């Protein structure tokens, strides 16, 4: 039987992805422990914001801060607002996306996503800076020389753009997004931020129909 896929389209610097993390972890763990359905979970970086060396305008900083506050109220997610005081924010998530892809090559994709999220939202670090991403790689005890090479390589940058294109082609234009694929047919699943079981029920129904 052809293996179905569940695409998780995300950005490591997306605040809603950070808010969704506990629910997504429950979904993924439930799927991992139910191997009978042979469902492959595939992470796709969506590329929220392109490379940008310009400081983020104050209006945008205030807007993003309001998103954090909304997520905090809605989901109880923790944010460290010292980020805005301690950094020069830039609207640039591509570096963090590249770091996730580099870590994927080194067998540490999920660990890097978590490190970026915790660094950004809890430690007030700026993952738009390569120096911060390299610091996180060091903390994860990755091969830092290889990580640096990957992060700066044209091949990895092309991989990023190809992955973003794939995410867009299946409808992944907002983050987080979930897509179930079987025999070339892709169905978007509703993201339930507080209800892992509802998503799991929908996935089970789709898997049962497949069989």
Short mmCIF file of C-alpha atoms in Angstrom, two decimals:
data_model
loop_
_atom_site.label_atom_id
_atom_site.label_comp_id
_atom_site.label_asym_id
_atom_site.label_seq_id
_atom_site.Cartn_x
_atom_site.Cartn_y
_atom_site.Cartn_z
CA UNK A 1 0.00 0.00 0.00
CA UNK A 2 1.24 3.45 -0.88
CA UNK A 3 2.40 5.41 2.15
CA UNK A 4 0.38 8.53 2.90
CA UNK A 5 2.05 11.75 4.03
CA UNK A 6 1.15 14.42 6.53
CA UNK A 7 2.87 17.70 5.66
CA UNK A 8 3.48 20.13 8.51
CA UNK A 9 4.20 23.56 7.00
CA UNK A 10 5.82 25.87 9.52
CA UNK A 11 8.33 28.62 10.08
CA UNK A 12 10.69 28.41 13.08
CA UNK A 13 10.10 32.11 13.83
CA UNK A 14 6.31 32.00 13.43
CA UNK A 15 4.61 32.95 16.72
CA UNK A 16 1.51 30.89 15.94
CA UNK A 17 3.74 27.83 15.33
CA UNK A 18 5.25 28.40 18.78
CA UNK A 19 1.76 28.59 20.24
CA UNK A 20 0.73 25.42 18.39
CA UNK A 21 3.81 23.47 19.46
CA UNK A 22 2.30 21.60 22.47
CA UNK A 23 -0.71 20.46 20.42
CA UNK A 24 1.43 19.54 17.41
CA UNK A 25 3.76 17.52 19.67
CA UNK A 26 0.77 15.50 20.94
CA UNK A 27 -0.41 14.87 17.37
CA UNK A 28 3.01 13.79 16.17
CA UNK A 29 3.64 11.51 19.14
CA UNK A 30 0.26 9.81 18.65
CA UNK A 31 1.06 9.22 14.98
CA UNK A 32 4.56 7.93 15.71
CA UNK A 33 3.15 5.37 18.15
CA UNK A 34 0.60 4.12 15.62
CA UNK A 35 2.82 2.68 12.91
CA UNK A 36 0.09 0.42 11.52
CA UNK A 37 -1.22 3.25 9.38
CA UNK A 38 2.19 3.89 7.76
CA UNK A 39 1.80 7.68 7.74
CA UNK A 40 4.95 9.67 7.00
CA UNK A 41 5.19 13.06 8.73
CA UNK A 42 7.07 15.57 6.56
CA UNK A 43 8.20 18.98 7.80
CA UNK A 44 8.29 21.84 5.27
CA UNK A 45 9.73 25.25 6.08
CA UNK A 46 7.36 27.83 4.67
CA UNK A 47 9.60 30.90 4.60
CA UNK A 48 7.62 33.56 6.43
CA UNK A 49 9.93 36.50 5.65
CA UNK A 50 12.74 36.84 3.10
CA UNK A 51 16.32 37.92 3.84
CA UNK A 52 16.34 41.51 5.08
CA UNK A 53 19.15 43.53 6.67
CA UNK A 54 16.95 46.50 7.53
CA UNK A 55 15.77 47.18 11.05
CA UNK A 56 12.09 46.41 11.54
CA UNK A 57 9.93 49.58 11.61
CA UNK A 58 8.50 50.40 15.01
CA UNK A 59 4.95 50.00 13.70
CA UNK A 60 5.71 46.42 12.67
CA UNK A 61 7.38 45.71 16.02
CA UNK A 62 4.23 46.87 17.79
CA UNK A 63 2.05 44.81 15.48
CA UNK A 64 4.03 41.62 16.10
CA UNK A 65 4.06 42.32 19.83
CA UNK A 66 0.25 42.48 19.67
CA UNK A 67 0.24 39.04 17.99
CA UNK A 68 2.33 37.67 20.85
CA UNK A 69 -0.10 39.12 23.37
CA UNK A 70 -3.07 37.62 21.51
CA UNK A 71 -1.46 34.16 21.43
CA UNK A 72 -0.52 34.50 25.08
CA UNK A 73 -4.13 35.25 26.03
CA UNK A 74 -5.60 32.58 23.76
CA UNK A 75 -3.20 29.69 24.38
CA UNK A 76 -1.22 30.62 27.50
CA UNK A 77 1.99 30.57 25.45
CA UNK A 78 5.05 32.14 27.09
CA UNK A 79 6.92 35.01 25.41
CA UNK A 80 9.92 37.03 26.56
CA UNK A 81 9.26 40.64 25.57
CA UNK A 82 12.86 41.57 26.39
CA UNK A 83 13.52 40.55 22.79
CA UNK A 84 12.30 43.95 21.59
CA UNK A 85 14.54 45.81 24.04
CA UNK A 86 17.68 43.70 23.64
CA UNK A 87 17.82 43.30 19.84
CA UNK A 88 17.57 45.12 16.55
CA UNK A 89 14.67 43.11 15.09
CA UNK A 90 14.56 42.40 11.36
CA UNK A 91 11.69 40.96 9.38
CA UNK A 92 13.80 38.04 8.19
CA UNK A 93 13.11 34.36 8.89
CA UNK A 94 14.95 32.79 5.95
CA UNK A 95 18.19 32.46 7.99
CA UNK A 96 16.33 30.44 10.64
CA UNK A 97 14.73 28.32 7.91
CA UNK A 98 18.17 27.61 6.46
CA UNK A 99 19.38 26.61 9.92
CA UNK A 100 16.54 24.08 10.15
CA UNK A 101 17.51 22.62 6.77
CA UNK A 102 21.20 22.54 7.72
CA UNK A 103 20.30 20.73 10.94
CA UNK A 104 18.14 18.31 8.94
CA UNK A 105 21.26 17.30 6.99
CA UNK A 106 22.96 16.69 10.34
CA UNK A 107 20.08 14.66 11.77
CA UNK A 108 18.84 17.36 14.16
CA UNK A 109 15.95 19.11 12.38
CA UNK A 110 13.42 18.98 15.21
CA UNK A 111 16.02 19.83 17.83
CA UNK A 112 16.99 22.95 15.87
CA UNK A 113 13.37 24.04 15.47
CA UNK A 114 12.91 23.80 19.23
CA UNK A 115 16.21 25.57 19.90
CA UNK A 116 15.26 28.46 17.59
CA UNK A 117 11.80 28.78 19.12
CA UNK A 118 13.07 28.69 22.68
CA UNK A 119 15.96 31.01 21.83
CA UNK A 120 13.63 33.54 20.23
CA UNK A 121 10.59 33.41 22.46
CA UNK A 122 12.07 32.49 25.85
CA UNK A 123 15.71 33.66 25.76
CA UNK A 124 15.19 36.87 23.73
CA UNK A 125 17.82 35.85 21.16
CA UNK A 126 17.55 36.96 17.53
CA UNK A 127 17.42 33.99 15.10
CA UNK A 128 17.61 36.39 12.15
CA UNK A 129 21.34 36.56 12.97
CA UNK A 130 23.59 33.76 11.73
CA UNK A 131 25.76 34.17 14.82
CA UNK A 132 22.79 33.19 17.00
CA UNK A 133 22.00 30.20 14.79
CA UNK A 134 25.62 29.03 15.01
CA UNK A 135 25.46 29.46 18.80
CA UNK A 136 22.39 27.23 18.88
CA UNK A 137 24.15 24.63 16.73
CA UNK A 138 27.01 24.64 19.21
CA UNK A 139 24.60 24.19 22.11
CA UNK A 140 23.05 21.23 20.28
CA UNK A 141 26.58 19.80 19.88
CA UNK A 142 26.31 19.66 16.10
CA UNK A 143 29.35 19.67 13.84
CA UNK A 144 29.65 23.46 13.78
CA UNK A 145 32.13 23.56 10.89
CA UNK A 146 29.76 21.54 8.72
CA UNK A 147 26.76 23.54 9.95
CA UNK A 148 28.45 26.80 8.97
CA UNK A 149 29.29 25.46 5.53
CA UNK A 150 25.74 24.28 4.95
CA UNK A 151 24.23 27.53 6.22
CA UNK A 152 26.25 29.56 3.71
CA UNK A 153 25.97 27.20 0.75
CA UNK A 154 24.16 27.97 -2.51
CA UNK A 155 22.84 24.42 -2.58
CA UNK A 156 21.10 24.83 0.77
CA UNK A 157 19.65 28.17 -0.29
CA UNK A 158 18.26 26.49 -3.41
CA UNK A 159 16.83 23.74 -1.23
CA UNK A 160 15.09 26.41 0.86
CA UNK A 161 13.48 28.00 -2.19
CA UNK A 162 12.45 24.59 -3.56
CA UNK A 163 10.86 23.65 -0.25
CA UNK A 164 9.01 26.95 -0.04
CA UNK A 165 7.74 26.37 -3.59
CA UNK A 166 6.52 22.88 -2.61
CA UNK A 167 4.75 24.27 0.44
CA UNK A 168 3.04 26.93 -1.68
CA UNK A 169 2.08 24.39 -4.35
CA UNK A 170 0.01 22.36 -1.88
CA UNK A 171 -1.56 25.47 -0.33
CA UNK A 172 0.84 26.13 2.54
CA UNK A 173 0.76 29.91 2.48
CA UNK A 174 0.10 30.42 6.19
CA UNK A 175 1.73 28.86 9.23
CA UNK A 176 1.19 26.43 10.75
CA UNK A 177 -0.66 24.41 8.10
CA UNK A 178 -1.39 20.69 7.80
CA UNK A 179 -1.93 18.70 4.61
CA UNK A 180 -2.76 15.03 4.14
CA UNK A 181 -1.55 13.50 0.88
CA UNK A 182 -2.44 10.13 -0.61
CA UNK A 183 -2.03 8.99 -4.22
CA UNK A 184 -1.24 12.52 -5.34
CA UNK A 185 -4.37 14.01 -3.76
CA UNK A 186 -3.77 16.66 -1.09
CA UNK A 187 -6.34 17.68 1.52
CA UNK A 188 -5.82 20.57 3.92
CA UNK A 189 -6.66 19.86 7.55
CA UNK A 190 -7.98 22.48 9.93
CA UNK A 191 -5.41 23.54 12.53
CA UNK A 192 -7.04 23.14 15.94
CA UNK A 193 -4.74 25.01 18.29
CA UNK A 194 -6.19 23.51 21.48
CA UNK A 195 -7.51 20.12 20.35
CA UNK A 196 -5.03 17.49 19.17
CA UNK A 197 -7.67 14.76 19.27
CA UNK A 198 -9.90 16.46 16.71
CA UNK A 199 -7.05 16.54 14.20
CA UNK A 200 -6.15 12.93 15.00
CA UNK A 201 -9.75 11.86 14.40
CA UNK A 202 -9.72 13.54 11.00
CA UNK A 203 -6.44 11.85 10.10
CA UNK A 204 -7.75 8.45 11.19
CA UNK A 205 -10.86 8.90 9.05
CA UNK A 206 -8.71 9.73 6.03
CA UNK A 207 -6.48 6.74 6.68
CA UNK A 208 -9.48 4.44 7.01
CA UNK A 209 -10.88 5.70 3.69
CA UNK A 210 -7.51 5.05 2.12
CA UNK A 211 -7.71 1.41 3.12
#
